[in-house]
Amino acid sequence: MADSTPARPTSRPSPGAARRPGRPRGEGQWALGHREPLNANERLKKDDDALNVRARIENIYAHRGFASIDPADLRGRFRWWGLYTQRRPGIDGGRTAVLEPHELEDEYFMLRVRVDGGQLSVDQLRAIAEISERYARNTADVTDRQNIQLHWVRIEDVPAIWRRLEAVGLQTTEACGDSPRVVLGSPVAGVAESELIDATPAVEEIVRRYVGNPEFSNLPRKFKTSISWLADVPYEVNDVSFLGVRHPEHGPGFDLWVGGGLSTNPMLAQRLGVWVPLAEVPEVWAGVIGIFRDYGYRRLRNRARLKYLVADWGVQRFRDVLEKEYLGRTLLDGPPPELPEKPIDHIGVHPQRDGRRYVGVAPVVGRISGSQLAELADVAATHGSGRVRLTPYQKLLVLDVPDEQVGPLVGALRRIGLEAEPSAWRRDTMACTGIEFCKLAIVETKARGAELVAHLEERLGRGELGDAGISIHLNGCPNACARTQTADIGLKGQLVVGPDGRQVEGFQVHLGGGLGMARDRTAGFGRKPRGLKTTAEELPGYVERLTRRYLAGRSGDESFAQWAARAPEEELR
């Protein structure tokens, strides 16, 4: 699964290159000679490459059971193989921050299946469905990172799951951990009418060479990537992104962005101002992740993402180090990408470049089941398709549909609960895993999201918003896995004071966030009015009230984000 030849800088990094005036030494940067681990996580990785834990899972833990697992493996190295212990049922959000890990965790696992580029064949979809039904109590969540997550997995079943996945070309390798995570890609790569370059070869080459390669298995923190010709992936919130651009002299290639990330200290990625041809994307990607490995901060986990290094260095210095120390050559200057007139939406029926169609459907907040995935595989195959794609918005696409099969396919998908003509609420609402399974969560999200969608459909109808839409992202904690800060209405889970004075589940409200996904869209984290919170019970009524005020107060075709930026604060409560 990984190339045995490591990618290395063309020259040894210069210790002086990373020194910033005023910044004390000792951030744990390898390139400066700071190899001694500065915290328990760094010690764990130095003691044993996390990739090695697979052998212990297969040869020891799967035979001896949960009680036999070394804690350092259980709560550390297992992540490199897509495994997290899930939350023990019945523990409320008020105890999330006070209990020890062993008190929070259950003896079951969440298993993340990486689906690079979101690309699945019908056979792969059937394999995931079979695993879900047999080993994961029929659970399956489509994530906003184009993965599928399973729950209730026993350690005894993990080797059999790996064998089934790998038999169809899937893996869980480095789906979690301080490693190169799943590579996001356009869900219509290779079929979109407006695409000039299919980035799939670059995605596949990066995965082939570097995923599971010890050269990049010990990073300061996670490393997130997107590679797409189209601006249909959230390219501004990744550690590295390659976005399609046409050079006036050299033709189609990719614009390089670095240093994005959300969580508790959100930052948007910045352009390096270079043009990268498709064939060079894997090499340049390896240079960027190499800088992160060697110069990234390892002392404090909350400052160990690439965004902090980019913020300290600036893009020019980052480019200089990339070119001089990792590539050994100068990259071509390049123009910024030309964004579409409006954000790309893949839900519904759309033409492919070959004359066939693709159909996008919306599960409710990404929650699906193994049996639905099996039905989806059957429905797709029956109507002439052998390929399905996942989107970074918790949605699904069926590709290669003959024109005469579109109507029957849409009806068949509806019958299994997958809607190609959803309401704006169903289309634009996402939710993270939440307290049902996640040990970091404070509140429930999936069920709350489904209740919210149902309430808004009933009270506001399916079409009142028109084409505008209001994106709603529910997060169970401050970590922003569902991209809280970039939604029209971002909801950060926390405990709030209820009407009776007791603490209950609720959300802090962010308003008017968004990404630069179209010409008239400016990326930003919106507005966080002071003290604006809602209880979970009051959430549907609050969003309904806010939407009615927007519809009554907007000027012409003004978007929700534009209205929220100028509306008096009392209108937002």
Coordinates of C-alpha atoms in Angstrom, one line a residue:
M1 CA 0.0 0.0 0.0
A2 CA 3.0 2.3 0.3
D3 CA 6.1 2.9 -1.8
S4 CA 9.2 1.7 0.0
T5 CA 11.2 4.6 -1.3
P6 CA 10.9 7.6 1.1
A7 CA 10.6 11.1 -0.1
R8 CA 13.4 13.3 1.2
P9 CA 14.5 16.9 0.8
T10 CA 17.0 17.5 -1.9
S11 CA 19.3 19.0 0.7
R12 CA 19.6 18.8 4.5
P13 CA 17.4 21.5 6.1
S14 CA 19.5 24.4 7.4
P15 CA 19.0 24.8 11.2
G16 CA 18.9 28.6 10.8
A17 CA 16.2 28.6 8.2
A18 CA 13.3 28.3 10.6
R19 CA 14.5 30.7 13.3
R20 CA 12.1 33.6 13.7
P21 CA 13.4 36.6 15.6
G22 CA 11.8 36.8 19.0
R23 CA 10.6 33.2 19.0
P24 CA 12.4 31.1 21.6
R25 CA 14.0 27.9 20.6
G26 CA 12.7 24.6 21.7
E27 CA 9.4 24.1 19.8
G28 CA 10.4 20.6 19.1
Q29 CA 11.3 21.3 15.4
W30 CA 13.3 18.4 14.1
A31 CA 15.1 20.6 11.5
L32 CA 16.5 22.6 14.4
G33 CA 17.9 19.5 16.0
H34 CA 15.1 19.2 18.7
R35 CA 14.5 15.5 18.5
E36 CA 13.9 14.8 22.1
P37 CA 10.1 14.3 22.7
L38 CA 8.5 17.2 24.6
N39 CA 5.2 15.6 25.5
A40 CA 3.6 12.2 25.9
N41 CA 2.3 12.1 22.3
E42 CA 5.7 12.7 20.9
R43 CA 7.2 10.1 23.2
L44 CA 4.7 7.5 22.1
K45 CA 5.5 8.1 18.4
K46 CA 9.3 7.9 19.1
D47 CA 9.0 4.8 21.1
D48 CA 7.4 2.8 18.3
D49 CA 6.2 3.8 14.8
A50 CA 2.4 3.8 15.1
L51 CA 2.1 1.8 11.9
N52 CA 3.6 -1.1 13.7
V53 CA 0.6 -1.6 15.9
R54 CA -1.3 -3.4 13.1
A55 CA 0.8 -6.5 13.7
R56 CA -0.2 -6.5 17.4
I57 CA -3.8 -6.0 16.5
E58 CA -3.8 -9.0 14.2
N59 CA -1.5 -11.3 16.3
I60 CA -2.4 -10.4 19.9
Y61 CA -5.3 -8.1 20.6
A62 CA -7.8 -9.7 18.2
H63 CA -7.2 -13.0 19.9
R64 CA -7.0 -11.9 23.5
G65 CA -9.7 -9.2 23.4
F66 CA -10.1 -5.6 24.6
A67 CA -8.6 -6.1 28.1
S68 CA -5.3 -7.2 26.6
I69 CA -4.7 -3.9 24.7
D70 CA -1.7 -1.8 25.9
P71 CA -3.1 1.7 26.8
A72 CA -0.5 3.4 24.7
D73 CA -1.7 1.5 21.7
L74 CA -5.4 1.8 22.5
R75 CA -5.4 5.6 23.0
G76 CA -2.5 6.4 20.7
R77 CA -1.3 4.2 17.9
F78 CA -4.7 2.6 17.0
R79 CA -5.6 5.9 15.4
W80 CA -3.1 5.4 12.6
W81 CA -5.3 2.5 11.5
G82 CA -8.5 4.4 11.7
L83 CA -9.6 3.2 15.2
Y84 CA -10.9 5.2 18.1
T85 CA -12.7 3.9 21.1
Q86 CA -16.2 5.2 21.1
R87 CA -18.0 6.9 24.0
R88 CA -19.5 4.7 26.6
P89 CA -23.4 5.2 26.5
G90 CA -25.0 7.2 29.2
I91 CA -22.3 9.7 30.0
D92 CA -23.6 13.2 29.7
G93 CA -21.8 16.1 28.1
G94 CA -21.1 17.7 31.5
R95 CA -18.7 14.9 32.3
T96 CA -16.7 15.0 29.0
A97 CA -13.9 17.2 30.4
V98 CA -13.7 15.8 33.9
L99 CA -13.5 12.0 33.3
E100 CA -10.3 10.1 32.5
P101 CA -10.1 8.5 29.1
H102 CA -10.7 5.0 30.5
E103 CA -13.9 6.3 32.2
L104 CA -15.2 7.7 29.0
E105 CA -14.4 5.0 26.5
D106 CA -16.5 1.9 25.7
E107 CA -15.0 -1.4 24.6
Y108 CA -16.2 -0.8 21.0
F109 CA -14.5 1.2 18.3
M110 CA -15.3 3.7 15.6
L111 CA -13.6 2.6 12.4
R112 CA -12.9 5.1 9.7
V113 CA -12.7 3.9 6.1
R114 CA -10.7 6.3 4.0
V115 CA -12.1 7.0 0.6
D116 CA -9.5 9.1 -1.2
G117 CA -11.2 11.5 -3.7
G118 CA -14.5 10.1 -2.5
Q119 CA -14.4 7.5 -5.2
L120 CA -16.1 4.2 -4.7
S121 CA -17.0 1.4 -7.1
V122 CA -20.2 -0.6 -6.6
D123 CA -18.2 -3.5 -5.4
Q124 CA -16.4 -1.4 -2.8
L125 CA -19.8 0.0 -1.6
R126 CA -21.1 -3.5 -1.2
A127 CA -18.0 -4.4 0.9
I128 CA -18.6 -1.5 3.2
A129 CA -22.3 -2.4 3.5
E130 CA -21.5 -6.0 4.3
I131 CA -19.0 -5.0 7.0
S132 CA -21.5 -2.5 8.5
E133 CA -24.3 -5.1 8.7
R134 CA -22.1 -7.9 9.9
Y135 CA -19.7 -6.2 12.3
A136 CA -21.0 -2.6 13.0
R137 CA -24.6 -3.0 13.9
N138 CA -25.6 -1.6 10.5
T139 CA -24.1 1.8 11.2
A140 CA -22.5 4.1 8.6
D141 CA -21.9 7.8 8.5
V142 CA -20.8 9.7 5.5
T143 CA -18.4 12.4 6.8
D144 CA -17.5 15.8 5.5
R145 CA -14.0 14.4 4.7
Q146 CA -15.3 11.9 2.2
N147 CA -14.8 9.0 4.6
I148 CA -17.3 6.5 5.9
Q149 CA -17.3 5.8 9.6
L150 CA -18.6 2.6 11.2
H151 CA -19.4 2.1 14.9
W152 CA -19.7 -0.7 17.4
V153 CA -16.7 -2.5 16.0
R154 CA -15.0 -5.1 18.2
I155 CA -11.3 -5.6 18.2
E156 CA -11.8 -9.3 17.6
D157 CA -13.4 -8.4 14.2
V158 CA -10.8 -5.9 12.9
P159 CA -8.5 -8.3 11.0
A160 CA -11.5 -9.7 9.1
I161 CA -12.7 -6.2 8.3
W162 CA -9.3 -5.3 7.0
R163 CA -9.2 -8.4 4.8
R164 CA -12.6 -7.6 3.3
L165 CA -11.8 -3.9 2.7
E166 CA -8.4 -4.6 1.2
A167 CA -9.8 -7.3 -1.1
V168 CA -11.6 -4.5 -2.9
G169 CA -8.9 -1.9 -2.8
L170 CA -10.0 0.0 0.4
Q171 CA -8.0 0.7 3.5
T172 CA -8.1 2.4 6.9
T173 CA -4.4 3.2 6.9
E174 CA -3.7 6.6 8.4
A175 CA -7.4 7.5 8.4
C176 CA -6.6 9.1 11.8
G177 CA -3.5 10.0 13.7
D178 CA -0.6 12.4 13.1
S179 CA -0.4 11.4 9.5
P180 CA -1.5 12.3 6.0
R181 CA -5.3 11.9 6.2
V182 CA -7.7 11.2 3.4
V183 CA -7.1 13.3 0.3
L184 CA -10.2 15.3 -0.7
G185 CA -11.1 15.4 -4.3
S186 CA -13.9 16.7 -6.5
P187 CA -16.7 14.1 -6.4
V188 CA -17.1 14.7 -10.2
A189 CA -13.4 14.3 -11.1
G190 CA -13.2 12.8 -14.5
V191 CA -16.8 13.4 -15.5
A192 CA -17.5 17.1 -15.0
E193 CA -18.2 19.1 -18.1
S194 CA -16.2 22.1 -17.0
E195 CA -13.2 20.2 -15.7
L196 CA -10.0 20.7 -17.7
I197 CA -7.8 18.3 -15.7
D198 CA -8.9 15.2 -13.8
A199 CA -6.8 15.3 -10.6
T200 CA -7.4 11.6 -9.8
P201 CA -3.9 10.5 -11.0
A202 CA -2.2 12.8 -8.5
V203 CA -4.5 11.7 -5.7
E204 CA -3.8 8.0 -6.5
E205 CA 0.0 8.6 -6.7
I206 CA 0.1 10.4 -3.4
V207 CA -1.8 7.6 -1.7
R208 CA 0.3 4.9 -3.4
R209 CA 3.6 6.5 -2.5
Y210 CA 3.1 8.0 0.9
V211 CA 0.1 6.6 2.8
G212 CA 1.5 3.9 5.1
N213 CA 5.0 5.1 4.4
P214 CA 7.1 5.6 7.6
E215 CA 8.6 8.7 6.1
F216 CA 5.5 10.6 6.9
S217 CA 3.9 8.5 9.7
N218 CA 5.3 10.8 12.5
L219 CA 4.0 14.3 11.8
P220 CA 3.4 17.0 14.5
R221 CA -0.3 16.6 14.0
K222 CA -2.8 15.6 11.3
F223 CA -2.2 16.7 7.8
K224 CA -5.3 17.4 5.6
T225 CA -5.2 17.6 1.8
S226 CA -7.5 18.6 -1.1
I227 CA -6.7 18.3 -4.8
S228 CA -9.4 19.3 -7.3
W229 CA -9.7 21.2 -10.6
L230 CA -13.2 22.4 -9.5
A231 CA -13.9 24.6 -6.5
D232 CA -16.3 22.1 -5.1
V233 CA -14.2 21.1 -2.1
P234 CA -13.5 23.3 0.9
Y235 CA -9.9 24.1 -0.2
E236 CA -9.3 27.0 2.2
V237 CA -9.5 24.9 5.4
N238 CA -6.8 22.3 4.5
D239 CA -3.1 22.1 5.4
V240 CA -2.4 21.9 1.7
S241 CA -4.7 22.4 -1.3
F242 CA -4.3 22.2 -5.0
L243 CA -7.0 24.1 -7.0
G244 CA -7.3 24.1 -10.7
V245 CA -6.0 27.2 -12.6
R246 CA -5.2 28.0 -16.2
H247 CA -1.7 29.6 -16.7
P248 CA -1.7 32.1 -19.6
E249 CA 1.5 30.5 -21.1
H250 CA 1.6 26.9 -19.7
G251 CA -2.1 26.0 -19.7
P252 CA -4.1 24.1 -17.1
G253 CA -2.4 23.2 -13.8
F254 CA -2.9 23.9 -10.1
D255 CA -2.7 26.8 -7.7
L256 CA -1.1 25.9 -4.3
W257 CA -2.6 26.9 -1.0
V258 CA -1.1 26.1 2.5
G259 CA -1.9 26.6 6.2
G260 CA -5.7 26.2 6.5
G261 CA -7.5 24.7 9.4
L262 CA -10.4 25.3 11.8
S263 CA -10.8 23.9 15.3
T264 CA -10.6 26.4 18.2
N265 CA -8.2 28.8 16.4
P266 CA -9.4 28.9 12.8
M267 CA -7.2 30.1 9.9
L268 CA -7.7 30.2 6.2
A269 CA -5.2 28.7 3.8
Q270 CA -3.0 31.2 1.9
R271 CA -1.9 31.1 -1.8
L272 CA 1.8 30.5 -2.4
G273 CA 1.4 32.2 -5.8
V274 CA 2.8 29.2 -7.8
W275 CA 1.6 27.2 -10.7
V276 CA 2.0 23.4 -10.5
P277 CA 1.4 21.0 -13.4
L278 CA -0.5 17.8 -12.7
A279 CA 2.6 15.6 -13.0
E280 CA 4.4 17.6 -10.3
V281 CA 1.6 17.6 -7.7
P282 CA 2.8 14.5 -5.8
E283 CA 6.4 15.9 -5.6
V284 CA 5.2 19.3 -4.4
W285 CA 2.8 17.7 -1.9
A286 CA 5.7 15.7 -0.5
G287 CA 7.7 18.9 -0.1
V288 CA 5.0 20.6 1.8
I289 CA 4.3 17.7 4.1
G290 CA 8.1 17.4 4.5
I291 CA 8.3 21.0 5.8
F292 CA 5.6 20.2 8.2
R293 CA 7.3 17.1 9.5
D294 CA 10.7 18.8 9.9
Y295 CA 9.8 22.3 10.9
G296 CA 6.4 21.9 12.5
Y297 CA 5.9 22.7 16.2
R298 CA 5.8 19.6 18.4
R299 CA 6.0 21.1 21.9
L300 CA 2.3 21.9 22.3
R301 CA -0.5 19.9 20.6
N302 CA -2.7 22.9 20.3
R303 CA 0.0 24.7 18.2
A304 CA 1.2 21.7 16.2
R305 CA -0.8 22.2 13.0
L306 CA 0.9 23.6 9.8
K307 CA -1.3 26.7 10.0
Y308 CA 0.8 28.0 12.9
L309 CA 4.1 27.6 11.1
V310 CA 2.7 29.4 8.0
A311 CA 1.3 32.2 10.2
D312 CA 4.8 32.7 11.8
W313 CA 6.8 32.3 8.6
G314 CA 4.6 34.0 6.0
V315 CA 4.0 32.5 2.6
Q316 CA 7.1 33.9 1.0
R317 CA 9.4 32.3 3.5
F318 CA 7.4 29.0 3.2
R319 CA 7.8 29.1 -0.6
D320 CA 11.5 29.8 -0.3
V321 CA 12.1 26.8 2.0
L322 CA 9.9 24.6 -0.2
E323 CA 11.9 25.5 -3.3
K324 CA 15.4 25.6 -1.9
E325 CA 15.4 22.8 0.6
Y326 CA 12.8 20.3 -0.6
L327 CA 12.4 20.7 -4.4
G328 CA 15.8 22.1 -5.4
R329 CA 14.2 24.3 -8.0
T330 CA 12.1 27.4 -8.4
L331 CA 8.3 27.0 -9.0
L332 CA 6.6 29.0 -11.7
D333 CA 4.6 32.0 -10.6
G334 CA 0.9 31.5 -11.3
P335 CA -2.4 33.4 -11.4
P336 CA -5.2 33.0 -8.9
P337 CA -7.9 30.5 -9.9
E338 CA -11.1 31.6 -11.7
L339 CA -13.9 30.7 -9.4
P340 CA -17.4 29.8 -10.7
E341 CA -20.2 32.4 -10.8
K342 CA -22.0 30.6 -7.9
P343 CA -21.1 27.8 -5.6
I344 CA -21.2 24.4 -7.2
D345 CA -24.0 22.2 -6.0
H346 CA -24.0 18.5 -7.1
I347 CA -27.4 17.6 -5.7
G348 CA -29.9 16.6 -8.3
V349 CA -29.4 15.6 -11.9
H350 CA -26.4 16.9 -13.9
P351 CA -24.8 16.3 -17.3
Q352 CA -21.5 14.5 -17.6
R353 CA -19.0 15.3 -20.4
D354 CA -19.7 11.9 -22.0
G355 CA -23.4 12.6 -22.4
R356 CA -24.5 10.5 -19.5
R357 CA -25.8 12.0 -16.1
Y358 CA -24.8 11.9 -12.5
V359 CA -27.4 12.1 -9.7
G360 CA -26.6 13.7 -6.3
V361 CA -28.6 12.7 -3.3
A362 CA -28.8 13.9 0.3
P363 CA -28.9 11.7 3.4
V364 CA -30.0 13.6 6.4
V365 CA -26.9 15.0 8.1
G366 CA -24.8 12.2 6.7
R367 CA -26.4 9.5 8.7
I368 CA -27.0 6.3 6.7
S369 CA -26.9 2.6 7.3
G370 CA -25.2 -0.5 5.9
S371 CA -28.4 -1.8 4.5
Q372 CA -29.0 1.5 2.7
L373 CA -25.5 1.3 1.3
A374 CA -26.3 -2.2 0.0
E375 CA -29.5 -1.0 -1.5
L376 CA -27.7 2.0 -3.1
A377 CA -25.2 -0.4 -4.7
D378 CA -28.0 -2.5 -6.1
V379 CA -30.0 0.5 -7.3
A380 CA -26.9 2.0 -9.0
A381 CA -26.0 -1.2 -10.7
T382 CA -29.7 -1.8 -11.9
H383 CA -29.8 1.6 -13.5
G384 CA -26.5 1.2 -15.4
S385 CA -24.0 2.7 -12.9
G386 CA -20.9 1.1 -11.5
R387 CA -19.6 4.1 -9.6
V388 CA -20.6 6.2 -6.5
R389 CA -18.9 9.3 -5.1
L390 CA -18.9 10.8 -1.6
T391 CA -18.8 14.6 -1.2
P392 CA -17.2 16.7 1.5
Y393 CA -20.7 17.8 2.4
Q394 CA -22.0 14.4 3.6
K395 CA -23.7 13.7 0.3
L396 CA -23.6 10.9 -2.3
L397 CA -23.5 10.9 -6.1
V398 CA -24.3 8.1 -8.6
L399 CA -22.3 8.5 -11.8
D400 CA -22.6 7.3 -15.4
V401 CA -26.4 7.1 -15.5
P402 CA -27.9 6.7 -19.0
D403 CA -30.3 9.4 -19.8
E404 CA -33.3 7.0 -20.0
Q405 CA -32.5 5.7 -16.6
V406 CA -32.5 9.0 -14.7
G407 CA -36.2 9.1 -13.8
P408 CA -36.4 5.5 -12.6
L409 CA -33.1 6.0 -10.7
V410 CA -34.3 9.1 -8.9
G411 CA -37.5 7.2 -7.9
A412 CA -35.6 4.2 -6.7
L413 CA -33.2 6.3 -4.6
R414 CA -36.2 8.1 -3.0
R415 CA -37.7 4.7 -2.0
I416 CA -34.5 3.9 0.0
G417 CA -34.4 7.3 1.7
L418 CA -31.9 9.1 -0.5
E419 CA -33.4 12.2 -2.0
A420 CA -32.3 13.8 -5.3
E421 CA -34.7 16.7 -4.9
P422 CA -34.3 17.6 -1.2
S423 CA -35.4 20.7 0.6
A424 CA -32.8 23.4 1.0
W425 CA -32.7 22.4 4.7
R426 CA -31.8 18.8 4.0
R427 CA -29.3 19.8 1.3
D428 CA -27.5 22.4 3.4
T429 CA -27.4 20.9 6.9
M430 CA -24.4 18.9 8.3
A431 CA -23.6 17.4 11.6
C432 CA -20.6 15.8 13.2
T433 CA -20.7 12.5 15.1
G434 CA -21.7 14.1 18.4
I435 CA -22.1 12.7 21.9
E436 CA -23.7 9.4 20.7
F437 CA -20.2 8.0 19.9
C438 CA -17.6 10.7 20.3
K439 CA -15.6 11.0 23.5
L440 CA -14.9 14.7 22.9
A441 CA -18.5 15.7 22.4
I442 CA -20.6 17.7 24.8
V443 CA -24.0 17.5 23.0
E444 CA -26.0 15.3 20.6
T445 CA -25.8 16.4 17.0
K446 CA -27.1 13.8 14.5
A447 CA -30.5 13.4 16.0
R448 CA -30.7 17.1 16.7
G449 CA -29.8 17.9 13.1
A450 CA -32.5 15.5 11.8
E451 CA -35.1 17.0 14.1
L452 CA -34.1 20.5 13.0
V453 CA -34.4 19.6 9.3
A454 CA -37.8 18.0 9.8
H455 CA -39.1 21.1 11.8
L456 CA -37.9 23.6 9.2
E457 CA -39.4 21.5 6.3
E458 CA -42.7 21.5 8.1
R459 CA -42.7 25.1 9.2
L460 CA -41.0 26.9 6.3
G461 CA -41.7 24.5 3.5
R462 CA -39.3 23.2 0.9
G463 CA -39.1 26.1 -1.5
E464 CA -39.4 29.4 0.3
L465 CA -35.7 30.0 0.3
G466 CA -35.4 29.6 -3.4
D467 CA -31.9 29.1 -4.6
A468 CA -30.4 31.0 -1.7
G469 CA -30.2 28.3 0.9
I470 CA -28.9 28.6 4.5
S471 CA -26.1 26.3 5.5
I472 CA -26.4 24.9 9.0
H473 CA -23.5 23.0 10.6
L474 CA -23.9 21.3 14.0
N475 CA -20.9 20.5 16.1
G476 CA -20.8 18.6 19.3
C477 CA -17.7 20.4 20.7
P478 CA -15.4 23.3 19.9
N479 CA -13.2 21.2 17.5
A480 CA -15.3 22.2 14.4
C481 CA -15.3 18.8 12.7
A482 CA -18.4 19.9 10.8
R483 CA -16.8 23.3 10.0
T484 CA -18.7 25.5 12.4
Q485 CA -17.1 28.8 11.5
T486 CA -17.8 28.5 7.7
A487 CA -21.5 28.0 7.8
D488 CA -24.3 30.5 7.6
I489 CA -25.4 29.2 10.9
G490 CA -22.7 27.5 12.8
L491 CA -23.6 25.7 16.0
K492 CA -20.9 24.9 18.5
G493 CA -22.1 22.4 21.2
Q494 CA -21.8 23.4 24.8
L495 CA -23.7 23.3 28.0
V496 CA -26.0 26.4 28.5
V497 CA -28.3 27.5 31.2
G498 CA -31.9 26.4 30.6
P499 CA -35.2 28.1 31.5
D500 CA -35.1 26.5 35.0
G501 CA -31.6 27.6 35.7
R502 CA -30.0 24.2 35.2
Q503 CA -27.3 23.3 32.7
V504 CA -28.7 21.6 29.6
E505 CA -27.4 20.8 26.1
G506 CA -27.1 23.8 23.8
F507 CA -25.1 25.7 21.2
Q508 CA -23.1 28.8 20.8
V509 CA -24.2 30.5 17.6
H510 CA -21.9 31.7 14.8
L511 CA -23.6 33.6 11.9
G512 CA -22.6 34.5 8.4
G513 CA -19.4 32.4 7.9
G514 CA -18.4 31.0 4.5
L515 CA -15.7 30.1 2.1
G516 CA -14.6 31.6 -1.2
M517 CA -16.3 29.0 -3.3
A518 CA -17.6 31.5 -6.0
R519 CA -16.7 34.9 -7.5
D520 CA -18.9 36.9 -5.2
R521 CA -18.1 34.9 -2.0
T522 CA -15.6 36.2 0.5
A523 CA -14.1 33.7 2.9
G524 CA -14.5 34.5 6.5
F525 CA -15.6 33.2 9.9
G526 CA -18.7 35.3 10.2
R527 CA -20.1 36.9 13.3
K528 CA -20.3 35.7 16.9
P529 CA -22.7 38.0 18.7
R530 CA -21.8 38.2 22.4
G531 CA -23.7 35.7 24.5
L532 CA -25.7 34.4 21.6
K533 CA -26.6 30.8 22.6
T534 CA -29.6 28.5 22.4
T535 CA -30.6 25.4 24.2
A536 CA -30.9 22.3 22.1
E537 CA -34.6 22.1 22.7
E538 CA -35.1 25.7 21.5
L539 CA -32.9 25.3 18.5
P540 CA -35.6 24.5 15.9
G541 CA -37.7 27.5 17.0
Y542 CA -34.6 29.8 17.0
V543 CA -33.5 28.9 13.5
E544 CA -37.1 29.3 12.2
R545 CA -37.4 32.7 13.8
L546 CA -34.0 33.8 12.4
T547 CA -34.9 32.6 8.9
R548 CA -38.2 34.4 8.9
R549 CA -36.4 37.6 9.9
Y550 CA -33.9 37.1 7.1
L551 CA -36.6 36.5 4.6
A552 CA -38.5 39.6 5.7
G553 CA -35.5 41.9 6.0
R554 CA -33.2 40.9 3.1
S555 CA -32.6 43.3 0.3
G556 CA -33.3 41.8 -3.1
D557 CA -31.2 38.7 -3.6
E558 CA -29.1 39.4 -0.5
S559 CA -27.6 36.2 0.9
F560 CA -28.0 35.2 4.5
A561 CA -24.4 35.9 5.3
Q562 CA -24.7 39.4 3.9
W563 CA -27.8 40.1 5.8
A564 CA -26.4 38.6 9.0
A565 CA -23.3 40.9 8.7
R566 CA -25.4 44.1 8.7
A567 CA -28.5 43.1 10.8
P568 CA -28.9 44.7 14.2
E569 CA -27.8 42.3 16.9
E570 CA -31.4 42.1 18.4
E571 CA -32.5 40.7 15.0
L572 CA -30.1 37.8 15.4
R573 CA -31.4 36.7 18.8

